[in-house]
Amino acid sequence: MTNDKKDPSMTVVLQSSRFGRIEIPSDAVLDFPAGLIGLGGTRYALLARSEESAFVWLHSLDDPELAVPLTNPWRFFPTYEVELADEEADRIGITDAEATSVYVTVRAAESLQDFCANLRAPILIAHGAGHQVINQAPDAPVRAPLFPTAAEQAA
Amino acid sequence: MLIITRRPGEKLMVGDDVVIEVIEVNGSSVRIGIAAPKSIPVYREEIYSAVKEENTAAASADAAQLPDDLPSSTNT
């Protein structure tokens, strides 16, 4: 069973309430041992419309209705920094920053000016496992507007 | 809720493997040490609640709400 999980020829079928039936290669299944904070499930997969998509969906494989939009924080916040407490880095066992992908959750809204990203609790993905961590960097708001220009224009 | 009086240096056990120690009491603030297994993340409650709220709000998004790509008003 543990070996099957990494066999790329195997697939997991996701019946998504948003996207319908999707087959996920087993080696694309991400293990979130602690889930997302306040949300359930330990198995997720990243769904992207294309390589260029600004947003990807972190979809639960345990709950067909649970999916969270994510984005690459540096696409919107070029000076963004993630700083982990030693015990948290130790807890999740991520030591190799190069091999780690960083995402932040996106709060969507009716208008783009209200879109926000949570810079305080980024999601780190490395070696098939994901962790939502608390960023210790001083300037990391829970709700950072994604499109401040649009907000200014509307103001 | 269980309410217990402890002095600095005294500890509490939560289950078999979480140890909470009162390190220091200084006026209205208390320094607390927590030793928990690696699998158990420890959060400040207000941060946990804020992140939980944000995760829940993010998860309520509809697929159609997200633009396929960035609007032209941003400089990417």
Coordinates of C-alpha atoms in Angstrom, one line a residue, chain A residues 18-19 37-39 49 54-55 57 67-69 75-76 90-91 105-107 109 112 115 118 121 132 134 142-143 147, chain B residues 38 40-41 43 47-48 50-63 65-71 74 76:
Chain A
R18 CA -16.8 22.3 -8.0
F19 CA -15.0 20.5 -10.9
I37 CA -5.8 24.9 10.2
G38 CA -9.5 24.6 11.2
L39 CA -10.3 22.5 8.1
R49 CA -6.0 25.3 -15.0
A54 CA -2.6 33.0 -11.1
F55 CA -4.6 30.7 -8.9
W57 CA -6.9 25.0 -6.0
A67 CA -11.1 23.2 -1.9
V68 CA -9.1 26.4 -1.2
P69 CA -7.7 28.7 -3.8
R75 CA 3.5 37.0 -7.8
F76 CA 1.6 39.7 -5.8
D90 CA 11.7 21.1 13.2
R91 CA 8.2 19.8 13.5
T105 CA -4.5 31.0 0.6
V106 CA -6.8 33.5 -1.3
R107 CA -10.0 34.9 -0.1
A109 CA -14.7 38.2 -3.4
L112 CA -11.1 42.0 -7.3
F115 CA -9.4 39.8 -2.9
N118 CA -3.3 35.3 4.0
A121 CA -0.2 31.3 7.4
Q132 CA 0.2 25.3 6.9
I134 CA 2.6 30.4 11.1
V142 CA -3.8 37.6 7.7
R143 CA -5.6 39.7 5.0
F147 CA -5.0 44.1 -5.9
Chain B
K38 CA 6.2 16.8 16.7
I40 CA 1.0 18.3 17.4
P41 CA 1.3 21.9 16.3
Y43 CA -0.7 27.8 18.1
I47 CA -3.7 33.3 15.5
Y48 CA -5.4 29.9 15.2
A50 CA -7.8 34.1 12.6
V51 CA -6.3 31.5 10.3
K52 CA -9.2 29.2 10.7
E53 CA -11.6 32.0 9.8
E54 CA -9.5 32.9 6.7
N55 CA -9.2 29.3 5.6
T56 CA -13.0 28.8 5.9
A57 CA -13.6 32.0 4.0
A58 CA -11.1 31.0 1.3
A59 CA -12.8 27.5 1.0
S60 CA -16.1 29.1 0.4
A61 CA -15.0 30.5 -3.0
D62 CA -16.8 29.4 -6.1
A63 CA -14.7 28.2 -9.0
Q65 CA -15.1 33.6 -8.8
L66 CA -11.4 33.4 -9.6
P67 CA -10.1 35.1 -12.8
D68 CA -8.4 32.8 -15.2
D69 CA -5.5 35.2 -15.2
L70 CA -4.6 38.5 -13.8
P71 CA -6.6 41.6 -14.8
T74 CA -1.9 44.9 -12.5
T76 CA 3.0 41.6 -13.9

